C-alpha cells in the first residue's frame, strides 16, 4: 500500500504511445515515481490526434487500471498532457484607445486578455494564450499596470487546436469514466522540466523529436514566442530505411544500431555493407544517404519554424530532447544545418527523480514530458485502498479519500501559462462574457435614451423659443403692451 495514500497521477497521449505515471512530491522538492505504465496507441492515436474514441477510451481505462493494481489504491482523478500535430501558435493584437492620461489598471489588462480570448478561429479552439508584451502608447512593456497612457495594445500568442480533437479527447475520458483535474499543454510542461531559467531568458529553441512529430518551442525573455508541431519524426526515418526491402521492425533495429545523423564523406567506406539479417545486406552509403536525407528535412523544417526576429538572438541555443535526439552525431547535424553552434541534448529533467523503473533510469529523453506533467500536478489523486479479497465482478468505482481535494473553476488569467481551461471554465467564461455584453448593451441603450431625451428637450425648447419670437407672437405682444399703456394713461 502507498504510504499515506497520497500521490499524483498524470497521463500523456504521445504520438505513438499512451503513458501513465504516479508519484509523490517530497518536502525537499524531489519526486518519487511509484508506478509507470505504457501502451502502444498507433492504431487509434496518430501524431497525437485521437482517431478512434472507443479504442482510446479503452486504452485510458487500461492505463488507470494497471496503475491502480501497482498502487493497490483506487485513482479518483488524473492530470493530462495535450499535444499533437494540429497544435500551433498564432499571433494576435488587441488594442484599446483610452482617455488622455489614463492610468492603466489590472482590470483594463484583463479586459484586453478576455477580448483576445473571444476571437473566433474557424474549426479551431484557443487552448492557451501566451502574453507577449504590451505597447503602451509607443513603448513596449511586459507589465503596463500603473503607467499613464492614452492607448493600450496587447500582443498575444494564441495556442490553437482543432475543436474536433479537443471534443474527442474529452469524450474519451468521459467514456472511460476518468475524471480530469486539469489539462496541460505538453510542450510547455516539457519546457518547464528541461530548460534552465537562463536559457528561457536569453532565448532558446526547444526541439522535441518524437516518433511521429517534432515539436518546436521558441522562448525569449522567459516568454513562449512560437510553438509549432512538424508532422515528421524518427518513425519517418525507420519507414525510409524499410524502403530498402525490409520489414519496419528490422528497419528500426538497423536505425538503432547503425544510424548516424552526420557522417563525413571521407569516413564513408563504399565497400562496407550493413547486415539486415543472416542472408541480406545493404550498402552503407545508401543507408547513410537515406538516414541523413530524412533528418536533413526535419532539421530544415525546424529552422523554418524559428521566427527570424529571434533566430540570431538565441543565446541559449537549441536544446534537443525526445527519443529521436539519441541518434549519434545529432548535435553536429543540427549545428551544421542551422548555423547555430550552441546545441545541447536534454537527456533528463532538471528536477530530482527517484525511481526504480528502467525506462526512467535510462535517462534517454523519452520520459521527460511525462515527468514534466507529473511535476505540474498539485492535487491528490488517491482514493480508497483496493481490497485484495473483493469480488472481481462487483462495482469497483473509485471513492475519494478524505485528503483528496478539488479545485474551483478559474478565469483565463487565473489559470496560469500552459493550462487548458476545462469545459466548465469555458462555460463560465462564456457566461461572464455574455453578462458583460448585456451590461454594455444596457448601458449603451440607457445612454442613447438619455441622449434622445436631452435632444427632445432641446428641440422642444428651441421650438418654444422659435414660436415666442415669431411675427404673430411679437405682434400680439405689442398690442397687449399698447393696451396696458392706454389703461395706465387713463
CSV table of C-alpha atoms in Angstrom, one decimal:
chain,number,residue,atom,x,y,z
A,1,UNK,CA,0.0,0.0,0.0
A,2,UNK,CA,1.2,3.5,-0.8
A,3,UNK,CA,2.3,5.5,2.2
A,4,UNK,CA,-0.4,8.0,3.4
A,5,UNK,CA,-2.4,7.1,0.2
A,6,UNK,CA,-1.3,10.4,-1.4
A,7,UNK,CA,0.0,10.6,-4.9
A,8,UNK,CA,-0.4,12.4,-8.2
A,9,UNK,CA,-1.3,10.7,-11.5
A,10,UNK,CA,-0.5,12.1,-14.9
A,11,UNK,CA,-1.3,10.7,-18.4
A,12,UNK,CA,0.4,11.7,-21.7
A,13,UNK,CA,-1.1,11.0,-25.1
A,14,UNK,CA,2.0,10.8,-27.1
A,15,UNK,CA,2.5,10.4,-30.9
A,16,UNK,CA,3.0,6.6,-30.6
A,17,UNK,CA,2.0,5.6,-27.1
A,18,UNK,CA,0.0,6.5,-24.0
A,19,UNK,CA,1.9,6.7,-20.8
A,20,UNK,CA,0.5,6.8,-17.2
A,21,UNK,CA,2.6,7.7,-14.2
A,22,UNK,CA,2.0,8.1,-10.4
A,23,UNK,CA,4.3,9.7,-8.0
A,24,UNK,CA,4.8,11.6,-4.7
A,25,UNK,CA,6.3,15.0,-4.2
A,26,UNK,CA,8.7,15.1,-1.3
A,27,UNK,CA,9.4,18.1,1.0
A,28,UNK,CA,12.9,18.5,-0.4
A,29,UNK,CA,11.4,19.1,-3.9
A,30,UNK,CA,12.2,15.7,-5.3
A,31,UNK,CA,9.7,13.3,-6.8
A,32,UNK,CA,9.4,9.6,-6.2
A,33,UNK,CA,7.9,7.6,-9.0
A,34,UNK,CA,5.5,4.9,-7.6
A,35,UNK,CA,4.1,3.4,-10.8
A,36,UNK,CA,4.6,3.6,-14.6
A,37,UNK,CA,2.5,2.1,-17.4
A,38,UNK,CA,2.8,2.4,-21.2
A,39,UNK,CA,0.5,1.2,-24.0
A,40,UNK,CA,1.0,1.4,-27.8
A,41,UNK,CA,-1.5,3.6,-29.4
A,42,UNK,CA,-0.5,3.9,-33.1
A,43,UNK,CA,-3.7,2.2,-34.2
A,44,UNK,CA,-6.1,4.8,-32.7
A,45,UNK,CA,-3.9,7.8,-31.9
A,46,UNK,CA,-1.9,9.2,-34.9
A,47,UNK,CA,0.6,12.0,-34.4
A,48,UNK,CA,-1.0,12.8,-31.1
A,49,UNK,CA,-4.6,13.1,-32.5
A,50,UNK,CA,-7.4,10.8,-31.4
A,51,UNK,CA,-8.9,8.9,-34.4
A,52,UNK,CA,-10.9,6.2,-32.6
A,53,UNK,CA,-12.7,7.3,-29.5
A,54,UNK,CA,-13.7,3.8,-28.3
A,55,UNK,CA,-10.2,2.3,-28.5
A,56,UNK,CA,-8.7,5.4,-26.9
A,57,UNK,CA,-11.2,5.2,-24.0
A,58,UNK,CA,-10.4,1.5,-23.5
A,59,UNK,CA,-6.7,2.3,-23.6
A,60,UNK,CA,-7.1,5.1,-21.0
A,61,UNK,CA,-9.2,2.7,-18.8
A,62,UNK,CA,-6.5,0.1,-19.0
A,63,UNK,CA,-3.8,2.6,-18.1
A,64,UNK,CA,-5.6,3.6,-15.0
A,65,UNK,CA,-6.5,0.0,-14.0
A,66,UNK,CA,-2.8,-1.1,-14.3
A,67,UNK,CA,-1.7,1.9,-12.2
A,68,UNK,CA,-4.3,1.0,-9.6
A,69,UNK,CA,-3.0,-2.6,-9.5
A,70,UNK,CA,0.5,-1.4,-8.9
A,71,UNK,CA,-0.5,1.2,-6.3
A,72,UNK,CA,-3.1,-1.1,-4.6
A,73,UNK,CA,-5.2,2.1,-4.4
A,74,UNK,CA,-8.1,3.5,-6.5
A,75,UNK,CA,-7.4,6.6,-8.6
A,76,UNK,CA,-10.0,9.3,-8.4
A,77,UNK,CA,-8.7,11.8,-10.9
A,78,UNK,CA,-5.8,12.5,-13.2
A,79,UNK,CA,-3.8,15.3,-14.9
A,80,UNK,CA,-3.4,15.1,-18.6
A,81,UNK,CA,-0.9,16.4,-21.2
A,82,UNK,CA,-2.2,17.5,-24.6
A,83,UNK,CA,0.0,17.7,-27.7
A,84,UNK,CA,-0.5,16.6,-31.3
A,85,UNK,CA,0.2,17.8,-34.8
A,86,UNK,CA,-2.7,20.2,-35.0
A,87,UNK,CA,-1.4,22.4,-32.2
A,88,UNK,CA,0.1,25.7,-33.4
A,89,UNK,CA,0.8,29.2,-32.2
A,90,UNK,CA,-0.9,32.2,-33.9
A,91,UNK,CA,-0.1,35.8,-33.0
A,92,UNK,CA,-2.9,38.4,-32.4
A,93,UNK,CA,-3.0,42.0,-31.4
A,94,UNK,CA,-5.8,43.7,-29.4
A,95,UNK,CA,-5.8,47.5,-28.8
A,96,UNK,CA,-7.9,50.0,-27.0
A,97,UNK,CA,-7.9,53.8,-27.0
A,98,UNK,CA,-8.1,55.4,-23.6
A,99,UNK,CA,-9.0,58.9,-22.4
A,100,UNK,CA,-5.9,61.1,-22.3
A,101,UNK,CA,-3.5,60.4,-19.4
A,102,UNK,CA,-5.4,57.4,-18.1
A,103,UNK,CA,-3.6,55.3,-15.6
A,104,UNK,CA,-3.7,51.6,-16.7
A,105,UNK,CA,-5.2,49.2,-14.2
A,106,UNK,CA,-5.1,45.4,-13.9
A,107,UNK,CA,-8.8,45.4,-14.9
A,108,UNK,CA,-8.0,47.0,-18.2
A,109,UNK,CA,-5.3,44.4,-18.9
A,110,UNK,CA,-7.7,41.6,-18.0
A,111,UNK,CA,-10.4,43.1,-20.3
A,112,UNK,CA,-7.9,43.1,-23.2
A,113,UNK,CA,-7.0,39.5,-22.5
A,114,UNK,CA,-10.6,38.4,-22.4
A,115,UNK,CA,-11.2,40.3,-25.7
A,116,UNK,CA,-8.4,38.2,-27.3
A,117,UNK,CA,-9.9,35.0,-25.9
A,118,UNK,CA,-13.2,35.7,-27.6
A,119,UNK,CA,-11.6,35.8,-31.0
A,120,UNK,CA,-13.1,33.1,-33.2
A,121,UNK,CA,-11.0,30.8,-35.4
A,122,UNK,CA,-12.9,28.6,-37.8
A,123,UNK,CA,-12.8,25.0,-36.6
A,124,UNK,CA,-10.1,25.9,-34.1
A,125,UNK,CA,-10.1,26.3,-30.3
A,126,UNK,CA,-7.9,28.5,-28.2
A,127,UNK,CA,-6.2,26.1,-25.7
A,128,UNK,CA,-3.9,28.7,-24.1
A,129,UNK,CA,-2.6,32.2,-24.5
A,130,UNK,CA,1.0,33.3,-24.0
A,131,UNK,CA,1.2,37.0,-23.2
A,132,UNK,CA,4.0,38.6,-25.3
A,133,UNK,CA,4.2,42.2,-24.2
A,134,UNK,CA,2.0,45.4,-24.2
A,135,UNK,CA,2.5,48.5,-26.2
A,136,UNK,CA,1.7,51.5,-24.0
A,137,UNK,CA,1.4,54.4,-26.4
A,138,UNK,CA,4.7,53.8,-28.3
A,139,UNK,CA,6.7,51.9,-25.6
A,140,UNK,CA,6.8,48.1,-25.2
A,141,UNK,CA,6.2,47.0,-21.6
A,142,UNK,CA,6.0,43.5,-20.1
A,143,UNK,CA,3.6,44.8,-17.4
A,144,UNK,CA,1.7,48.0,-18.2
A,145,UNK,CA,-0.2,48.4,-14.9
A,146,UNK,CA,0.3,51.8,-13.3
A,147,UNK,CA,1.6,53.5,-16.4
A,148,UNK,CA,-0.1,56.7,-17.7
A,149,UNK,CA,-1.2,56.4,-21.4
A,150,UNK,CA,-3.9,57.1,-23.9
A,151,UNK,CA,-3.6,53.8,-25.9
A,152,UNK,CA,-3.1,50.2,-24.7
A,153,UNK,CA,-2.2,47.4,-27.1
A,154,UNK,CA,-1.8,43.7,-26.1
A,155,UNK,CA,0.3,41.2,-28.1
A,156,UNK,CA,-0.6,37.6,-27.7
A,157,UNK,CA,0.4,34.2,-28.9
A,158,UNK,CA,-2.8,32.1,-29.1
A,159,UNK,CA,-2.2,28.3,-29.0
A,160,UNK,CA,-4.8,26.7,-31.2
A,161,UNK,CA,-6.0,23.1,-31.6
A,162,UNK,CA,-8.7,21.6,-33.8
A,163,UNK,CA,-12.1,21.7,-32.0
A,164,UNK,CA,-12.8,18.2,-33.1
A,165,UNK,CA,-9.7,16.9,-31.4
A,166,UNK,CA,-10.5,18.6,-28.1
A,167,UNK,CA,-14.1,17.3,-28.2
A,168,UNK,CA,-12.9,13.8,-29.0
A,169,UNK,CA,-10.3,13.9,-26.2
A,170,UNK,CA,-12.9,14.9,-23.6
A,171,UNK,CA,-15.3,12.2,-24.9
A,172,UNK,CA,-12.6,9.6,-24.4
A,173,UNK,CA,-12.1,10.4,-20.8
A,174,UNK,CA,-15.9,10.6,-20.2
A,175,UNK,CA,-16.4,7.2,-21.8
A,176,UNK,CA,-13.6,5.7,-19.7
A,177,UNK,CA,-15.2,7.4,-16.6
A,178,UNK,CA,-11.9,9.1,-15.7
A,179,UNK,CA,-12.1,12.5,-14.0
A,180,UNK,CA,-9.6,15.0,-15.4
A,181,UNK,CA,-8.4,17.6,-12.8
A,182,UNK,CA,-6.6,19.7,-15.4
A,183,UNK,CA,-5.2,19.5,-18.9
A,184,UNK,CA,-1.7,20.9,-19.7
A,185,UNK,CA,0.0,21.8,-22.9
A,186,UNK,CA,2.6,19.0,-23.0
A,187,UNK,CA,5.2,21.2,-24.8
A,188,UNK,CA,5.1,23.7,-22.0
A,189,UNK,CA,5.2,21.1,-19.3
A,190,UNK,CA,8.3,19.6,-21.1
A,191,UNK,CA,9.9,23.0,-21.4
A,192,UNK,CA,9.5,23.7,-17.7
A,193,UNK,CA,11.1,20.4,-16.9
A,194,UNK,CA,14.2,20.5,-19.1
A,195,UNK,CA,15.1,24.2,-19.8
A,196,UNK,CA,17.0,26.4,-17.4
A,197,UNK,CA,15.8,29.9,-16.5
A,198,UNK,CA,18.9,31.3,-18.2
A,199,UNK,CA,18.0,29.5,-21.4
A,200,UNK,CA,14.4,30.8,-21.4
A,201,UNK,CA,15.5,34.3,-20.5
A,202,UNK,CA,18.3,34.6,-23.0
A,203,UNK,CA,16.4,32.9,-25.9
A,204,UNK,CA,16.4,29.3,-27.0
A,205,UNK,CA,14.6,26.8,-29.2
A,206,UNK,CA,13.4,23.5,-27.6
A,207,UNK,CA,13.2,20.7,-30.2
A,208,UNK,CA,11.3,17.6,-29.1
A,209,UNK,CA,11.9,14.8,-31.7
A,210,UNK,CA,9.2,12.2,-31.1
A,211,UNK,CA,8.2,9.1,-33.0
A,212,UNK,CA,5.8,10.8,-35.4
A,213,UNK,CA,6.1,14.5,-34.7
A,214,UNK,CA,8.7,17.1,-33.9
A,215,UNK,CA,7.7,20.0,-31.7
A,216,UNK,CA,9.5,23.4,-31.8
A,217,UNK,CA,9.0,25.8,-28.9
A,218,UNK,CA,10.9,29.1,-29.0
A,219,UNK,CA,11.5,31.2,-25.9
A,220,UNK,CA,12.8,34.7,-25.2
A,221,UNK,CA,12.8,36.8,-22.1
A,222,UNK,CA,11.0,33.9,-20.3
A,223,UNK,CA,8.1,34.1,-22.7
A,224,UNK,CA,6.9,31.5,-25.2
A,225,UNK,CA,7.3,33.3,-28.6
A,226,UNK,CA,6.4,30.5,-31.0
A,227,UNK,CA,5.0,26.9,-31.0
A,228,UNK,CA,4.7,24.6,-33.9
A,229,UNK,CA,4.4,20.8,-34.4
A,230,UNK,CA,6.0,19.3,-37.5
A,231,UNK,CA,4.4,16.1,-38.7
A,232,UNK,CA,7.8,14.3,-39.1
A,233,UNK,CA,9.6,12.2,-36.5
A,234,UNK,CA,12.1,9.4,-36.0
A,235,UNK,CA,9.5,6.9,-37.4
A,236,UNK,CA,9.8,8.5,-40.8
A,237,UNK,CA,13.5,7.6,-40.8
A,238,UNK,CA,12.5,4.0,-40.0
A,239,UNK,CA,10.0,3.9,-42.8
A,240,UNK,CA,12.6,5.2,-45.2
A,241,UNK,CA,15.0,2.5,-44.2
A,242,UNK,CA,12.3,-0.1,-44.7
A,243,UNK,CA,12.1,1.0,-48.4
A,244,UNK,CA,15.3,-1.0,-48.8
A,245,UNK,CA,13.1,-4.1,-49.0
A,246,UNK,CA,12.8,-5.0,-45.3
A,247,UNK,CA,10.2,-5.1,-42.5
A,248,UNK,CA,9.8,-2.0,-40.3
A,249,UNK,CA,10.8,-4.0,-37.3
A,250,UNK,CA,14.1,-4.8,-39.0
A,251,UNK,CA,14.5,-1.2,-40.1
A,252,UNK,CA,14.0,0.0,-36.6
A,253,UNK,CA,16.8,-2.3,-35.3
A,254,UNK,CA,19.1,-1.1,-38.1
A,255,UNK,CA,18.4,2.5,-37.2
A,256,UNK,CA,19.2,2.0,-33.6
A,257,UNK,CA,22.4,0.0,-34.5
A,258,UNK,CA,23.9,1.9,-37.4
A,259,UNK,CA,22.2,5.3,-38.0
A,260,UNK,CA,24.2,8.5,-37.6
A,261,UNK,CA,22.8,12.0,-38.0
A,262,UNK,CA,26.0,13.1,-39.7
A,263,UNK,CA,28.9,11.2,-41.3
A,264,UNK,CA,31.8,12.9,-43.0
A,265,UNK,CA,32.1,11.9,-46.6
A,266,UNK,CA,35.7,10.8,-46.1
A,267,UNK,CA,34.6,8.4,-43.4
A,268,UNK,CA,32.2,6.5,-45.7
A,269,UNK,CA,33.5,3.1,-46.8
A,270,UNK,CA,31.8,2.3,-50.2
A,271,UNK,CA,32.7,-1.3,-49.8
A,272,UNK,CA,31.1,-1.6,-46.3
A,273,UNK,CA,27.7,-3.3,-46.0
A,274,UNK,CA,25.3,-3.4,-43.1
A,275,UNK,CA,23.6,-6.7,-42.2
A,276,UNK,CA,19.8,-6.8,-42.3
A,277,UNK,CA,19.8,-10.5,-41.2
A,278,UNK,CA,21.9,-13.6,-41.9
A,279,UNK,CA,21.1,-13.6,-45.6
A,280,UNK,CA,20.7,-9.9,-46.6
A,281,UNK,CA,22.8,-6.8,-46.5
A,282,UNK,CA,22.6,-3.2,-47.6
A,283,UNK,CA,25.3,-0.8,-48.8
A,284,UNK,CA,26.4,1.6,-46.1
A,285,UNK,CA,26.4,4.6,-48.3
A,286,UNK,CA,22.8,4.0,-49.4
A,287,UNK,CA,21.8,3.5,-45.8
A,288,UNK,CA,23.6,6.7,-44.7
A,289,UNK,CA,22.1,8.8,-47.5
A,290,UNK,CA,18.6,7.7,-46.6
A,291,UNK,CA,19.0,8.5,-42.9
A,292,UNK,CA,20.7,11.8,-43.4
A,293,UNK,CA,18.3,12.8,-46.2
A,294,UNK,CA,15.2,12.5,-43.9
A,295,UNK,CA,17.0,14.0,-40.9
A,296,UNK,CA,18.0,17.0,-43.0
A,297,UNK,CA,14.4,17.5,-43.9
A,298,UNK,CA,13.4,17.5,-40.3
A,299,UNK,CA,16.2,20.0,-39.3
A,300,UNK,CA,15.3,22.4,-42.2
A,301,UNK,CA,11.7,22.3,-41.1
A,302,UNK,CA,12.8,23.2,-37.5
A,303,UNK,CA,14.9,26.0,-39.0
A,304,UNK,CA,11.8,27.4,-40.8
A,305,UNK,CA,9.8,27.4,-37.6
A,306,UNK,CA,12.1,29.7,-35.7
A,307,UNK,CA,10.9,33.3,-36.3
A,308,UNK,CA,13.5,35.4,-38.0
A,309,UNK,CA,13.4,38.1,-35.3
A,310,UNK,CA,14.6,35.6,-32.7
A,311,UNK,CA,16.9,33.4,-34.9
A,312,UNK,CA,20.0,35.5,-34.4
A,313,UNK,CA,19.2,36.1,-30.7
A,314,UNK,CA,19.1,32.6,-29.4
A,315,UNK,CA,21.9,33.0,-26.9
A,316,UNK,CA,20.7,29.8,-25.2
A,317,UNK,CA,21.0,27.9,-28.4
A,318,UNK,CA,19.0,24.8,-29.4
A,319,UNK,CA,18.0,22.2,-26.9
A,320,UNK,CA,17.2,18.7,-28.2
A,321,UNK,CA,15.1,16.1,-26.4
A,322,UNK,CA,12.8,13.2,-27.1
A,323,UNK,CA,13.6,9.7,-28.4
A,324,UNK,CA,14.9,11.0,-31.7
A,325,UNK,CA,17.6,13.0,-30.0
A,326,UNK,CA,19.6,9.9,-29.1
A,327,UNK,CA,20.9,9.4,-32.7
A,328,UNK,CA,24.6,9.5,-33.0
A,329,UNK,CA,26.1,13.0,-34.0
A,330,UNK,CA,22.6,14.6,-33.7
A,331,UNK,CA,24.1,17.8,-32.2
A,332,UNK,CA,26.7,18.1,-35.0
A,333,UNK,CA,24.0,17.7,-37.7
A,334,UNK,CA,21.8,20.4,-36.1
A,335,UNK,CA,24.8,22.8,-35.8
A,336,UNK,CA,25.7,22.3,-39.5
A,337,UNK,CA,22.2,22.6,-40.9
A,338,UNK,CA,21.0,25.6,-38.7
A,339,UNK,CA,24.2,27.6,-38.3
A,340,UNK,CA,23.7,27.7,-34.6
A,341,UNK,CA,26.8,26.5,-32.7
A,342,UNK,CA,25.3,26.2,-29.2
A,343,UNK,CA,23.4,22.8,-29.2
A,344,UNK,CA,22.8,20.6,-26.2
A,345,UNK,CA,20.7,17.4,-25.7
A,346,UNK,CA,18.4,17.3,-22.6
A,347,UNK,CA,18.6,13.6,-21.7
A,348,UNK,CA,16.7,14.1,-18.4
A,349,UNK,CA,14.6,16.6,-16.5
A,350,UNK,CA,16.2,19.2,-14.1
A,351,UNK,CA,14.3,18.0,-11.0
A,352,UNK,CA,15.5,15.2,-8.8
A,353,UNK,CA,13.7,12.0,-9.6
A,354,UNK,CA,13.7,8.8,-7.5
A,355,UNK,CA,12.7,5.7,-9.4
A,356,UNK,CA,13.4,2.0,-9.9
A,357,UNK,CA,11.8,1.9,-13.4
A,358,UNK,CA,14.4,1.1,-16.1
A,359,UNK,CA,12.7,3.4,-18.6
A,360,UNK,CA,13.2,6.4,-16.3
A,361,UNK,CA,16.7,5.3,-15.1
A,362,UNK,CA,17.8,5.1,-18.8
A,363,UNK,CA,17.7,9.0,-19.0
A,364,UNK,CA,17.4,9.0,-22.8
A,365,UNK,CA,14.9,11.8,-23.2
A,366,UNK,CA,11.8,9.7,-23.8
A,367,UNK,CA,10.3,10.2,-20.3
A,368,UNK,CA,10.9,13.9,-20.0
A,369,UNK,CA,7.4,15.0,-20.9
A,370,UNK,CA,5.5,12.6,-18.6
A,371,UNK,CA,7.8,13.6,-15.7
A,372,UNK,CA,7.2,17.2,-16.5
A,373,UNK,CA,3.4,16.6,-16.4
A,374,UNK,CA,3.8,14.8,-13.0
A,375,UNK,CA,5.7,17.7,-11.7
A,376,UNK,CA,2.8,20.1,-12.7
A,377,UNK,CA,0.3,18.1,-10.7
A,378,UNK,CA,-0.8,19.5,-7.4
A,379,UNK,CA,-3.9,17.7,-6.2
A,380,UNK,CA,-4.0,14.3,-4.5
A,381,UNK,CA,-5.4,11.7,-6.9
A,382,UNK,CA,-5.5,8.8,-4.4
A,383,UNK,CA,-8.8,7.2,-3.5
A,384,UNK,CA,-9.6,4.3,-1.2
A,385,UNK,CA,-7.4,1.2,-0.8
A,386,UNK,CA,-8.2,-1.7,-3.0
A,387,UNK,CA,-9.4,-4.7,-1.1
A,388,UNK,CA,-7.5,-7.8,-2.2
A,389,UNK,CA,-10.4,-10.0,-1.2
A,390,UNK,CA,-13.0,-8.1,-3.1
A,391,UNK,CA,-15.4,-9.7,-5.6
A,392,UNK,CA,-13.8,-9.2,-9.0
A,393,UNK,CA,-17.3,-8.7,-10.6
A,394,UNK,CA,-18.5,-6.1,-8.2
A,395,UNK,CA,-18.5,-2.4,-9.0
A,396,UNK,CA,-15.0,-1.0,-8.1
A,397,UNK,CA,-15.7,2.6,-8.8
A,398,UNK,CA,-13.1,4.8,-7.0
A,399,UNK,CA,-14.1,6.7,-3.9
A,400,UNK,CA,-12.1,9.8,-3.0
A,401,UNK,CA,-10.1,9.7,0.2
A,402,UNK,CA,-10.6,12.4,2.8
A,403,UNK,CA,-7.3,14.0,1.7
A,404,UNK,CA,-8.3,14.2,-2.0
A,405,UNK,CA,-9.2,17.8,-2.9
A,406,UNK,CA,-10.7,19.6,-5.9
A,407,UNK,CA,-10.1,23.0,-7.3
A,408,UNK,CA,-12.6,25.6,-8.2
A,409,UNK,CA,-13.2,27.0,-11.7
A,410,UNK,CA,-11.0,29.8,-12.8
A,411,UNK,CA,-11.0,32.6,-15.4
A,412,UNK,CA,-8.3,32.7,-18.1
A,413,UNK,CA,-5.9,35.0,-16.3
A,414,UNK,CA,-6.1,32.8,-13.1
A,415,UNK,CA,-5.3,29.5,-14.8
A,416,UNK,CA,-1.7,30.2,-15.5
A,417,UNK,CA,0.5,29.6,-18.5
A,418,UNK,CA,0.3,26.2,-20.2
A,419,UNK,CA,-3.1,25.3,-18.5
A,420,UNK,CA,-6.0,24.4,-20.7
A,421,UNK,CA,-9.4,25.5,-19.3
A,422,UNK,CA,-12.0,22.8,-18.7
A,423,UNK,CA,-15.4,22.9,-20.3
A,424,UNK,CA,-16.9,24.2,-17.1
A,425,UNK,CA,-14.4,27.0,-17.0
A,426,UNK,CA,-15.1,27.8,-20.7
A,427,UNK,CA,-18.8,27.8,-20.0
A,428,UNK,CA,-18.2,30.2,-17.0
A,429,UNK,CA,-16.1,32.4,-19.3
A,430,UNK,CA,-18.8,32.5,-21.9
A,431,UNK,CA,-21.5,33.3,-19.3
A,432,UNK,CA,-19.3,36.1,-17.9
A,433,UNK,CA,-18.7,37.5,-21.5
A,434,UNK,CA,-22.4,37.4,-22.2
A,435,UNK,CA,-23.1,39.2,-18.9
A,436,UNK,CA,-20.6,41.9,-19.8
A,437,UNK,CA,-22.1,42.3,-23.3
A,438,UNK,CA,-25.6,42.6,-21.8
A,439,UNK,CA,-24.4,45.2,-19.3
A,440,UNK,CA,-22.6,47.1,-22.0
A,441,UNK,CA,-25.6,47.0,-24.3
A,442,UNK,CA,-27.9,48.1,-21.4
A,443,UNK,CA,-25.5,51.0,-20.5
A,444,UNK,CA,-25.4,51.9,-24.2
A,445,UNK,CA,-29.2,51.8,-24.5
A,446,UNK,CA,-29.5,53.9,-21.4
A,447,UNK,CA,-27.0,56.4,-22.7
A,448,UNK,CA,-28.9,56.5,-26.1
A,449,UNK,CA,-32.2,57.0,-24.3
A,450,UNK,CA,-30.7,59.8,-22.2
A,451,UNK,CA,-29.2,61.5,-25.3
A,452,UNK,CA,-32.5,61.1,-27.1
A,453,UNK,CA,-34.4,62.7,-24.1
A,454,UNK,CA,-31.9,65.5,-23.9
A,455,UNK,CA,-32.2,66.1,-27.7
A,456,UNK,CA,-36.0,66.1,-27.5
A,457,UNK,CA,-36.0,68.6,-24.6
A,458,UNK,CA,-33.6,70.8,-26.5
A,459,UNK,CA,-35.8,70.6,-29.6
A,460,UNK,CA,-38.9,71.5,-27.6
A,461,UNK,CA,-37.1,74.4,-26.0
A,462,UNK,CA,-35.9,75.6,-29.5
A,463,UNK,CA,-39.5,75.2,-30.8
A,464,UNK,CA,-40.9,77.2,-27.9
A,465,UNK,CA,-38.3,79.9,-28.4
A,466,UNK,CA,-39.0,80.0,-32.1
A,467,UNK,CA,-42.7,80.3,-31.5
A,468,UNK,CA,-42.0,83.0,-28.9
A,469,UNK,CA,-40.0,85.0,-31.4
A,470,UNK,CA,-42.4,84.5,-34.4
A,471,UNK,CA,-44.1,87.6,-36.2
A,472,UNK,CA,-47.6,86.9,-34.8
A,473,UNK,CA,-46.3,86.4,-31.2
A,474,UNK,CA,-44.4,89.7,-31.5
A,475,UNK,CA,-47.5,91.5,-33.0
A,476,UNK,CA,-49.7,90.1,-30.2
A,477,UNK,CA,-47.2,91.2,-27.6
A,478,UNK,CA,-47.1,94.7,-29.0
A,479,UNK,CA,-50.9,95.0,-29.0
A,480,UNK,CA,-51.0,93.7,-25.4
A,481,UNK,CA,-48.3,96.2,-24.3
A,482,UNK,CA,-50.1,99.1,-26.1
A,483,UNK,CA,-53.4,98.2,-24.3
A,484,UNK,CA,-51.7,98.1,-21.0
A,485,UNK,CA,-50.1,101.5,-21.7
A,486,UNK,CA,-53.5,103.0,-22.6
A,487,UNK,CA,-55.0,101.8,-19.4
A,488,UNK,CA,-52.2,103.3,-17.4
A,489,UNK,CA,-52.6,106.6,-19.1
A,490,UNK,CA,-56.3,106.8,-18.4
